[in-house]
Amino acid sequence: MTQIPVNLPQWPQRTVAVLSTVDEGVHAIPVSAPVRAGSRRILLSLHRSRDTLERIRRWPEVALTFLAEDDIAFTARGRATIAEEPMVVDPEYVVVAIAVTHIDDHRQPAFRVTAGIGREWLDETARTQLAARVSALQTGA
């Protein structure tokens, strides 16, 4: 793992990343469609019922790990805050903002990451709701 003191790379909108928090122990959850909101800021939406929100309130240091197509492999570490609660476009969700302080580069000279996590939507309403939340995050970025 190499720490790179550069800006966040771009990633595909459909990316699923893994958000890790630490309090009494490590806790990791997948998050859909995190949004790059600047060179060192990430926005994402979390359902209000997630235990992760209480963990962030108690211990705001988080890590968000990306593995996506085009050899995107990094972890953004920083401080998370609840930026909007509830989310205007979807009151069941909140906006979490991560102020990135470190970016760990996980790319390797021996191989390339050629694909991220694929998914097939089984619920069209859920897909539409995620699209609305992502649009709101991008607008607020």
CSV table of N, CA and C in Angstrom, one decimal:
chain,number,residue,atom,x,y,z
A,1,MET,N,0.9,-1.2,0.0
A,1,MET,CA,0.0,0.0,0.0
A,1,MET,C,0.9,1.2,0.0
A,2,THR,N,0.7,2.1,-0.9
A,2,THR,CA,1.4,3.3,-1.0
A,2,THR,C,0.5,4.5,-0.7
A,3,GLN,N,1.0,5.4,0.1
A,3,GLN,CA,0.2,6.6,0.4
A,3,GLN,C,0.5,7.6,-0.7
A,4,ILE,N,-0.5,8.2,-1.4
A,4,ILE,CA,-0.2,9.1,-2.4
A,4,ILE,C,-0.8,10.5,-2.0
A,5,PRO,N,0.0,11.5,-2.0
A,5,PRO,CA,-0.5,12.8,-1.5
A,5,PRO,C,-1.1,13.6,-2.7
A,6,VAL,N,-2.0,13.0,-3.4
A,6,VAL,CA,-2.6,13.6,-4.6
A,6,VAL,C,-4.1,13.7,-4.3
A,7,ASN,N,-4.8,14.2,-5.3
A,7,ASN,CA,-6.2,14.3,-5.2
A,7,ASN,C,-6.9,13.0,-5.5
A,8,LEU,N,-8.2,12.9,-5.1
A,8,LEU,CA,-9.0,11.8,-5.3
A,8,LEU,C,-9.1,11.5,-6.8
A,9,PRO,N,-8.9,10.3,-7.3
A,9,PRO,CA,-9.1,10.0,-8.7
A,9,PRO,C,-10.6,10.0,-9.0
A,10,GLN,N,-11.0,10.0,-10.3
A,10,GLN,CA,-12.4,9.8,-10.7
A,10,GLN,C,-12.7,8.3,-10.7
A,11,TRP,N,-14.0,8.0,-10.5
A,11,TRP,CA,-14.5,6.6,-10.5
A,11,TRP,C,-15.8,6.6,-11.2
A,12,PRO,N,-16.2,5.5,-11.7
A,12,PRO,CA,-17.5,5.4,-12.4
A,12,PRO,C,-18.7,5.6,-11.4
A,13,GLN,N,-19.7,6.2,-11.8
A,13,GLN,CA,-20.9,6.5,-10.9
A,13,GLN,C,-21.5,5.3,-10.3
A,14,ARG,N,-21.4,4.2,-11.0
A,14,ARG,CA,-22.1,3.0,-10.5
A,14,ARG,C,-21.2,2.2,-9.5
A,15,THR,N,-20.1,2.8,-9.1
A,15,THR,CA,-19.2,2.1,-8.2
A,15,THR,C,-19.8,1.8,-6.8
A,16,VAL,N,-19.6,0.6,-6.4
A,16,VAL,CA,-19.9,0.2,-5.0
A,16,VAL,C,-18.6,0.2,-4.2
A,17,ALA,N,-18.5,0.9,-3.1
A,17,ALA,CA,-17.3,1.0,-2.3
A,17,ALA,C,-17.6,0.3,-0.9
A,18,VAL,N,-16.6,0.2,-0.1
A,18,VAL,CA,-16.8,-0.4,1.2
A,18,VAL,C,-16.4,0.7,2.2
A,19,LEU,N,-17.3,1.0,3.1
A,19,LEU,CA,-17.1,2.0,4.1
A,19,LEU,C,-16.8,1.3,5.4
A,20,SER,N,-15.6,1.6,6.0
A,20,SER,CA,-15.2,1.0,7.3
A,20,SER,C,-15.2,2.1,8.4
A,21,THR,N,-15.7,1.7,9.5
A,21,THR,CA,-15.7,2.5,10.7
A,21,THR,C,-15.1,1.7,11.8
A,22,VAL,N,-14.6,2.4,12.9
A,22,VAL,CA,-14.0,1.7,14.0
A,22,VAL,C,-14.6,2.4,15.3
A,23,ASP,N,-15.1,1.6,16.2
A,23,ASP,CA,-15.4,2.0,17.5
A,23,ASP,C,-14.9,0.9,18.4
A,24,GLU,N,-15.8,0.1,18.9
A,24,GLU,CA,-15.4,-1.1,19.7
A,24,GLU,C,-14.7,-2.1,18.8
A,25,GLY,N,-15.0,-2.1,17.6
A,25,GLY,CA,-14.4,-3.0,16.6
A,25,GLY,C,-14.5,-2.4,15.2
A,26,VAL,N,-14.0,-3.1,14.3
A,26,VAL,CA,-14.1,-2.7,12.9
A,26,VAL,C,-15.4,-3.1,12.3
A,27,HIS,N,-16.1,-2.2,11.6
A,27,HIS,CA,-17.4,-2.4,11.0
A,27,HIS,C,-17.3,-2.0,9.5
A,28,ALA,N,-17.7,-2.8,8.6
A,28,ALA,CA,-17.6,-2.5,7.2
A,28,ALA,C,-18.9,-2.8,6.5
A,29,ILE,N,-19.3,-1.8,5.6
A,29,ILE,CA,-20.6,-2.0,4.9
A,29,ILE,C,-20.4,-1.6,3.4
A,30,PRO,N,-21.1,-2.2,2.5
A,30,PRO,CA,-21.0,-1.7,1.1
A,30,PRO,C,-21.9,-0.4,1.0
A,31,VAL,N,-21.4,0.5,0.2
A,31,VAL,CA,-22.2,1.7,-0.1
A,31,VAL,C,-22.3,1.9,-1.6
A,32,SER,N,-23.4,2.3,-2.1
A,32,SER,CA,-23.7,2.4,-3.5
A,32,SER,C,-23.4,3.9,-4.0
A,33,ALA,N,-22.7,4.0,-5.0
A,33,ALA,CA,-22.6,5.3,-5.8
A,33,ALA,C,-22.0,6.5,-4.9
A,34,PRO,N,-20.9,6.3,-4.3
A,34,PRO,CA,-20.3,7.5,-3.6
A,34,PRO,C,-20.0,8.5,-4.6
A,35,VAL,N,-20.1,9.8,-4.3
A,35,VAL,CA,-19.9,10.9,-5.2
A,35,VAL,C,-18.6,11.7,-4.9
A,36,ARG,N,-17.7,11.9,-5.8
A,36,ARG,CA,-16.5,12.7,-5.7
A,36,ARG,C,-17.0,14.1,-5.7
A,37,ALA,N,-16.8,14.8,-4.5
A,37,ALA,CA,-17.3,16.2,-4.4
A,37,ALA,C,-16.2,17.2,-4.3
A,38,GLY,N,-15.1,16.9,-4.9
A,38,GLY,CA,-13.9,17.7,-4.8
A,38,GLY,C,-12.7,16.9,-4.8
A,39,SER,N,-11.5,17.6,-4.7
A,39,SER,CA,-10.3,16.8,-4.7
A,39,SER,C,-10.0,16.0,-3.5
A,40,ARG,N,-10.7,16.4,-2.4
A,40,ARG,CA,-10.5,15.7,-1.1
A,40,ARG,C,-11.8,15.6,-0.3
A,41,ARG,N,-13.0,15.4,-1.0
A,41,ARG,CA,-14.3,15.3,-0.4
A,41,ARG,C,-15.1,14.3,-1.1
A,42,ILE,N,-15.8,13.4,-0.3
A,42,ILE,CA,-16.7,12.4,-0.9
A,42,ILE,C,-18.0,12.6,-0.1
A,43,LEU,N,-19.1,12.4,-0.9
A,43,LEU,CA,-20.5,12.4,-0.4
A,43,LEU,C,-21.1,11.1,-0.6
A,44,LEU,N,-21.9,10.6,0.3
A,44,LEU,CA,-22.6,9.4,0.1
A,44,LEU,C,-23.9,9.4,0.9
A,45,SER,N,-24.9,8.6,0.5
A,45,SER,CA,-26.1,8.5,1.3
A,45,SER,C,-26.2,7.2,2.0
A,46,LEU,N,-26.6,7.3,3.3
A,46,LEU,CA,-26.8,6.1,4.1
A,46,LEU,C,-28.2,6.1,4.6
A,47,HIS,N,-28.8,4.9,4.7
A,47,HIS,CA,-30.2,4.7,5.2
A,47,HIS,C,-30.1,5.1,6.7
A,48,ARG,N,-31.1,5.8,7.2
A,48,ARG,CA,-31.2,6.3,8.6
A,48,ARG,C,-31.1,5.2,9.6
A,49,SER,N,-31.5,4.0,9.2
A,49,SER,CA,-31.5,2.9,10.2
A,49,SER,C,-30.1,2.2,10.4
A,50,ARG,N,-29.2,2.6,9.6
A,50,ARG,CA,-27.8,2.0,9.6
A,50,ARG,C,-27.1,2.3,11.0
A,51,ASP,N,-26.6,1.2,11.6
A,51,ASP,CA,-25.8,1.3,12.8
A,51,ASP,C,-24.5,2.2,12.5
A,52,THR,N,-24.1,2.2,11.2
A,52,THR,CA,-22.9,2.9,10.8
A,52,THR,C,-23.1,4.4,11.2
A,53,LEU,N,-24.2,5.0,11.1
A,53,LEU,CA,-24.4,6.4,11.5
A,53,LEU,C,-24.1,6.6,12.9
A,54,GLU,N,-24.5,5.8,13.8
A,54,GLU,CA,-24.1,5.9,15.2
A,54,GLU,C,-22.7,5.8,15.5
A,55,ARG,N,-22.0,4.9,14.7
A,55,ARG,CA,-20.6,4.7,14.8
A,55,ARG,C,-19.9,6.0,14.4
A,56,ILE,N,-20.3,6.6,13.3
A,56,ILE,CA,-19.7,7.8,12.8
A,56,ILE,C,-19.9,8.9,13.8
A,57,ARG,N,-21.0,9.0,14.4
A,57,ARG,CA,-21.2,10.0,15.4
A,57,ARG,C,-20.2,9.9,16.6
A,58,ARG,N,-20.0,8.6,17.0
A,58,ARG,CA,-19.1,8.4,18.1
A,58,ARG,C,-17.6,8.5,17.7
A,59,TRP,N,-17.3,8.0,16.6
A,59,TRP,CA,-15.9,7.9,16.1
A,59,TRP,C,-15.9,8.2,14.6
A,60,PRO,N,-15.7,9.5,14.2
A,60,PRO,CA,-15.9,9.9,12.8
A,60,PRO,C,-14.8,9.5,11.9
A,61,GLU,N,-13.7,8.9,12.3
A,61,GLU,CA,-12.6,8.5,11.4
A,61,GLU,C,-13.1,7.3,10.7
A,62,VAL,N,-13.0,7.4,9.3
A,62,VAL,CA,-13.5,6.3,8.5
A,62,VAL,C,-12.5,6.0,7.3
A,63,ALA,N,-12.8,4.9,6.7
A,63,ALA,CA,-12.0,4.6,5.5
A,63,ALA,C,-13.1,4.1,4.4
A,64,LEU,N,-12.9,4.5,3.2
A,64,LEU,CA,-13.8,4.1,2.1
A,64,LEU,C,-12.9,3.5,1.0
A,65,THR,N,-13.1,2.2,0.8
A,65,THR,CA,-12.2,1.5,-0.2
A,65,THR,C,-12.9,1.3,-1.5
A,66,PHE,N,-12.2,1.6,-2.6
A,66,PHE,CA,-12.7,1.5,-4.0
A,66,PHE,C,-11.9,0.5,-4.7
A,67,LEU,N,-12.6,-0.4,-5.4
A,67,LEU,CA,-12.0,-1.3,-6.4
A,67,LEU,C,-12.9,-1.3,-7.6
A,68,ALA,N,-12.5,-0.6,-8.7
A,68,ALA,CA,-13.3,-0.4,-9.9
A,68,ALA,C,-12.5,-0.6,-11.2
A,69,GLU,N,-13.3,-0.6,-12.3
A,69,GLU,CA,-12.6,-0.7,-13.6
A,69,GLU,C,-11.6,0.4,-13.8
A,70,ASP,N,-10.8,0.2,-14.8
A,70,ASP,CA,-9.7,1.1,-15.2
A,70,ASP,C,-8.7,1.2,-14.1
A,71,ASP,N,-8.4,0.2,-13.4
A,71,ASP,CA,-7.4,0.1,-12.4
A,71,ASP,C,-7.5,1.1,-11.3
A,72,ILE,N,-8.8,1.3,-10.8
A,72,ILE,CA,-9.0,2.1,-9.7
A,72,ILE,C,-9.0,1.2,-8.4
A,73,ALA,N,-8.0,1.5,-7.6
A,73,ALA,CA,-7.8,0.7,-6.4
A,73,ALA,C,-7.2,1.6,-5.3
A,74,PHE,N,-8.0,2.1,-4.4
A,74,PHE,CA,-7.5,3.0,-3.4
A,74,PHE,C,-8.4,3.0,-2.2
A,75,THR,N,-7.9,3.5,-1.1
A,75,THR,CA,-8.7,3.7,0.1
A,75,THR,C,-8.6,5.2,0.5
A,76,ALA,N,-9.7,5.9,0.6
A,76,ALA,CA,-9.7,7.3,1.1
A,76,ALA,C,-10.0,7.2,2.6
A,77,ARG,N,-9.1,7.8,3.4
A,77,ARG,CA,-9.3,7.8,4.8
A,77,ARG,C,-9.5,9.3,5.3
A,78,GLY,N,-10.4,9.5,6.2
A,78,GLY,CA,-10.6,10.8,6.7
A,78,GLY,C,-11.7,10.9,7.8
A,79,ARG,N,-12.3,12.1,7.9
A,79,ARG,CA,-13.3,12.3,9.0
A,79,ARG,C,-14.7,12.5,8.3
A,80,ALA,N,-15.6,11.7,8.8
A,80,ALA,CA,-17.0,11.7,8.3
A,80,ALA,C,-17.9,12.6,9.2
A,81,THR,N,-18.8,13.3,8.5
A,81,THR,CA,-19.8,14.1,9.3
A,81,THR,C,-21.1,13.9,8.6
A,82,ILE,N,-22.2,14.0,9.4
A,82,ILE,CA,-23.5,14.0,8.8
A,82,ILE,C,-23.8,15.4,8.3
A,83,ALA,N,-23.9,15.5,7.0
A,83,ALA,CA,-24.1,16.8,6.3
A,83,ALA,C,-25.5,17.2,6.1
A,84,GLU,N,-26.4,16.2,6.0
A,84,GLU,CA,-27.9,16.5,5.8
A,84,GLU,C,-28.7,15.4,6.4
A,85,GLU,N,-29.5,15.7,7.4
A,85,GLU,CA,-30.4,14.7,8.0
A,85,GLU,C,-31.7,15.3,8.4
A,86,PRO,N,-32.8,14.8,7.8
A,86,PRO,CA,-32.8,13.8,6.7
A,86,PRO,C,-32.4,14.4,5.4
A,87,MET,N,-32.2,13.5,4.4
A,87,MET,CA,-31.9,14.0,3.1
A,87,MET,C,-33.2,14.5,2.4
A,88,VAL,N,-33.2,15.7,1.9
A,88,VAL,CA,-34.4,16.4,1.3
A,88,VAL,C,-35.1,15.5,0.3
A,89,VAL,N,-34.3,14.9,-0.6
A,89,VAL,CA,-34.9,14.1,-1.7
A,89,VAL,C,-35.4,12.7,-1.3
A,90,ASP,N,-34.9,12.3,-0.1
A,90,ASP,CA,-35.3,10.9,0.4
A,90,ASP,C,-35.1,10.9,1.9
A,91,PRO,N,-36.2,11.2,2.6
A,91,PRO,CA,-36.1,11.4,4.1
A,91,PRO,C,-35.7,10.1,4.8
A,92,GLU,N,-35.6,9.0,4.2
A,92,GLU,CA,-35.2,7.8,4.8
A,92,GLU,C,-33.6,7.7,4.8
A,93,TYR,N,-33.0,8.6,4.2
A,93,TYR,CA,-31.5,8.6,4.1
A,93,TYR,C,-30.9,9.9,4.6
A,94,VAL,N,-29.6,9.8,4.9
A,94,VAL,CA,-28.9,11.0,5.4
A,94,VAL,C,-27.7,11.2,4.4
A,95,VAL,N,-27.1,12.4,4.3
A,95,VAL,CA,-25.9,12.6,3.6
A,95,VAL,C,-24.7,12.5,4.5
A,96,VAL,N,-23.7,11.7,4.2
A,96,VAL,CA,-22.5,11.7,4.9
A,96,VAL,C,-21.4,12.3,4.0
A,97,ALA,N,-20.7,13.2,4.6
A,97,ALA,CA,-19.5,13.9,3.9
A,97,ALA,C,-18.2,13.4,4.5
A,98,ILE,N,-17.3,13.0,3.7
A,98,ILE,CA,-16.0,12.5,4.2
A,98,ILE,C,-15.0,13.6,3.7
A,99,ALA,N,-14.3,14.2,4.7
A,99,ALA,CA,-13.1,15.1,4.4
A,99,ALA,C,-11.9,14.2,4.4
A,100,VAL,N,-11.4,13.9,3.2
A,100,VAL,CA,-10.3,13.0,3.0
A,100,VAL,C,-9.0,13.6,3.4
A,101,THR,N,-8.3,12.9,4.3
A,101,THR,CA,-6.9,13.3,4.7
A,101,THR,C,-5.8,12.5,4.1
A,102,HIS,N,-6.1,11.2,3.8
A,102,HIS,CA,-5.1,10.3,3.3
A,102,HIS,C,-5.7,9.5,2.1
A,103,ILE,N,-4.9,9.3,1.1
A,103,ILE,CA,-5.4,8.4,0.0
A,103,ILE,C,-4.3,7.3,-0.1
A,104,ASP,N,-4.7,6.1,0.1
A,104,ASP,CA,-3.8,4.9,0.0
A,104,ASP,C,-4.0,4.3,-1.4
A,105,ASP,N,-2.9,4.2,-2.2
A,105,ASP,CA,-3.0,3.6,-3.5
A,105,ASP,C,-2.7,2.1,-3.4
A,106,HIS,N,-3.7,1.3,-3.9
A,106,HIS,CA,-3.6,-0.1,-3.8
A,106,HIS,C,-3.2,-0.8,-5.2
A,107,ARG,N,-3.0,0.0,-6.2
A,107,ARG,CA,-2.6,-0.5,-7.5
A,107,ARG,C,-1.3,-1.3,-7.4
A,108,GLN,N,-1.2,-2.3,-8.2
A,108,GLN,CA,0.0,-3.2,-8.1
A,108,GLN,C,0.6,-3.3,-9.5
A,109,PRO,N,2.0,-3.4,-9.6
A,109,PRO,CA,2.6,-3.5,-10.9
A,109,PRO,C,2.3,-4.9,-11.5
A,110,ALA,N,1.9,-5.9,-10.8
A,110,ALA,CA,1.8,-7.3,-11.3
A,110,ALA,C,0.4,-7.5,-11.9
A,111,PHE,N,-0.6,-6.6,-11.6
A,111,PHE,CA,-1.9,-6.8,-12.2
A,111,PHE,C,-2.7,-5.5,-12.2
A,112,ARG,N,-3.8,-5.5,-13.0
A,112,ARG,CA,-4.7,-4.3,-13.0
A,112,ARG,C,-6.1,-4.7,-12.6
A,113,VAL,N,-6.8,-3.8,-11.9
A,113,VAL,CA,-8.2,-4.1,-11.6
A,113,VAL,C,-9.0,-3.7,-12.9
A,114,THR,N,-9.7,-4.7,-13.4
A,114,THR,CA,-10.4,-4.4,-14.7
A,114,THR,C,-11.9,-4.3,-14.6
A,115,ALA,N,-12.4,-4.6,-13.4
A,115,ALA,CA,-13.9,-4.5,-13.2
A,115,ALA,C,-14.2,-4.3,-11.7
A,116,GLY,N,-15.3,-3.6,-11.5
A,116,GLY,CA,-15.7,-3.4,-10.1
A,116,GLY,C,-16.8,-4.4,-9.9
A,117,ILE,N,-17.6,-4.2,-8.8
A,117,ILE,CA,-18.7,-5.0,-8.5
A,117,ILE,C,-19.8,-4.8,-9.4
A,118,GLY,N,-20.3,-5.9,-10.0
A,118,GLY,CA,-21.5,-5.7,-10.9
A,118,GLY,C,-22.7,-6.0,-10.1
A,119,ARG,N,-23.8,-5.4,-10.6
A,119,ARG,CA,-25.1,-5.7,-9.9
A,119,ARG,C,-26.2,-5.7,-10.9
A,120,GLU,N,-27.3,-6.4,-10.6
A,120,GLU,CA,-28.5,-6.4,-11.4
A,120,GLU,C,-29.6,-5.9,-10.5
A,121,TRP,N,-30.3,-4.8,-11.0
A,121,TRP,CA,-31.4,-4.3,-10.2
A,121,TRP,C,-32.6,-5.2,-10.3
A,122,LEU,N,-33.1,-5.6,-9.2
A,122,LEU,CA,-34.3,-6.3,-9.1
A,122,LEU,C,-35.5,-5.5,-8.7
A,123,ASP,N,-35.3,-4.3,-8.3
A,123,ASP,CA,-36.3,-3.4,-7.8
A,123,ASP,C,-36.1,-2.0,-8.5
A,124,GLU,N,-36.9,-1.7,-9.5
A,124,GLU,CA,-36.8,-0.5,-10.3
A,124,GLU,C,-37.0,0.7,-9.4
A,125,THR,N,-37.9,0.7,-8.4
A,125,THR,CA,-38.1,1.8,-7.6
A,125,THR,C,-36.8,2.1,-6.8
A,126,ALA,N,-36.1,1.1,-6.3
A,126,ALA,CA,-34.9,1.3,-5.5
A,126,ALA,C,-33.8,1.9,-6.4
A,127,ARG,N,-33.7,1.5,-7.7
A,127,ARG,CA,-32.8,2.0,-8.6
A,127,ARG,C,-33.1,3.5,-8.9
A,128,THR,N,-34.3,3.8,-9.1
A,128,THR,CA,-34.7,5.2,-9.3
A,128,THR,C,-34.5,6.1,-8.1
A,129,GLN,N,-34.7,5.6,-6.9
A,129,GLN,CA,-34.4,6.3,-5.7
A,129,GLN,C,-32.9,6.6,-5.5
A,130,LEU,N,-32.1,5.6,-5.8
A,130,LEU,CA,-30.7,5.8,-5.7
A,130,LEU,C,-30.2,6.9,-6.7
A,131,ALA,N,-30.8,6.8,-7.9
A,131,ALA,CA,-30.4,7.8,-8.9
A,131,ALA,C,-30.8,9.2,-8.5
A,132,ALA,N,-31.9,9.4,-7.8
A,132,ALA,CA,-32.3,10.7,-7.3
A,132,ALA,C,-31.4,11.2,-6.2
A,133,ARG,N,-31.0,10.2,-5.3
A,133,ARG,CA,-30.0,10.6,-4.2
A,133,ARG,C,-28.7,11.0,-4.8
A,134,VAL,N,-28.2,10.2,-5.8
A,134,VAL,CA,-26.9,10.6,-6.4
A,134,VAL,C,-27.0,11.9,-7.1
A,135,SER,N,-28.0,12.2,-7.8
A,135,SER,CA,-28.2,13.5,-8.5
A,135,SER,C,-28.2,14.6,-7.4
A,136,ALA,N,-28.8,14.4,-6.3
A,136,ALA,CA,-28.8,15.4,-5.3
A,136,ALA,C,-27.4,15.6,-4.7
A,137,LEU,N,-26.7,14.5,-4.5
A,137,LEU,CA,-25.3,14.6,-4.0
A,137,LEU,C,-24.5,15.4,-5.0
A,138,GLN,N,-24.6,15.1,-6.3
A,138,GLN,CA,-23.8,15.8,-7.3
A,138,GLN,C,-24.2,17.3,-7.3
A,139,THR,N,-25.4,17.6,-7.2
A,139,THR,CA,-25.8,19.0,-7.2
A,139,THR,C,-25.3,19.8,-6.0
A,140,GLY,N,-25.3,19.1,-4.9
A,140,GLY,CA,-24.8,19.7,-3.6
A,140,GLY,C,-23.3,19.8,-3.6
A,141,ALA,N,-22.6,19.0,-4.4
A,141,ALA,CA,-21.2,19.0,-4.5
A,141,ALA,C,-20.7,20.3,-4.9
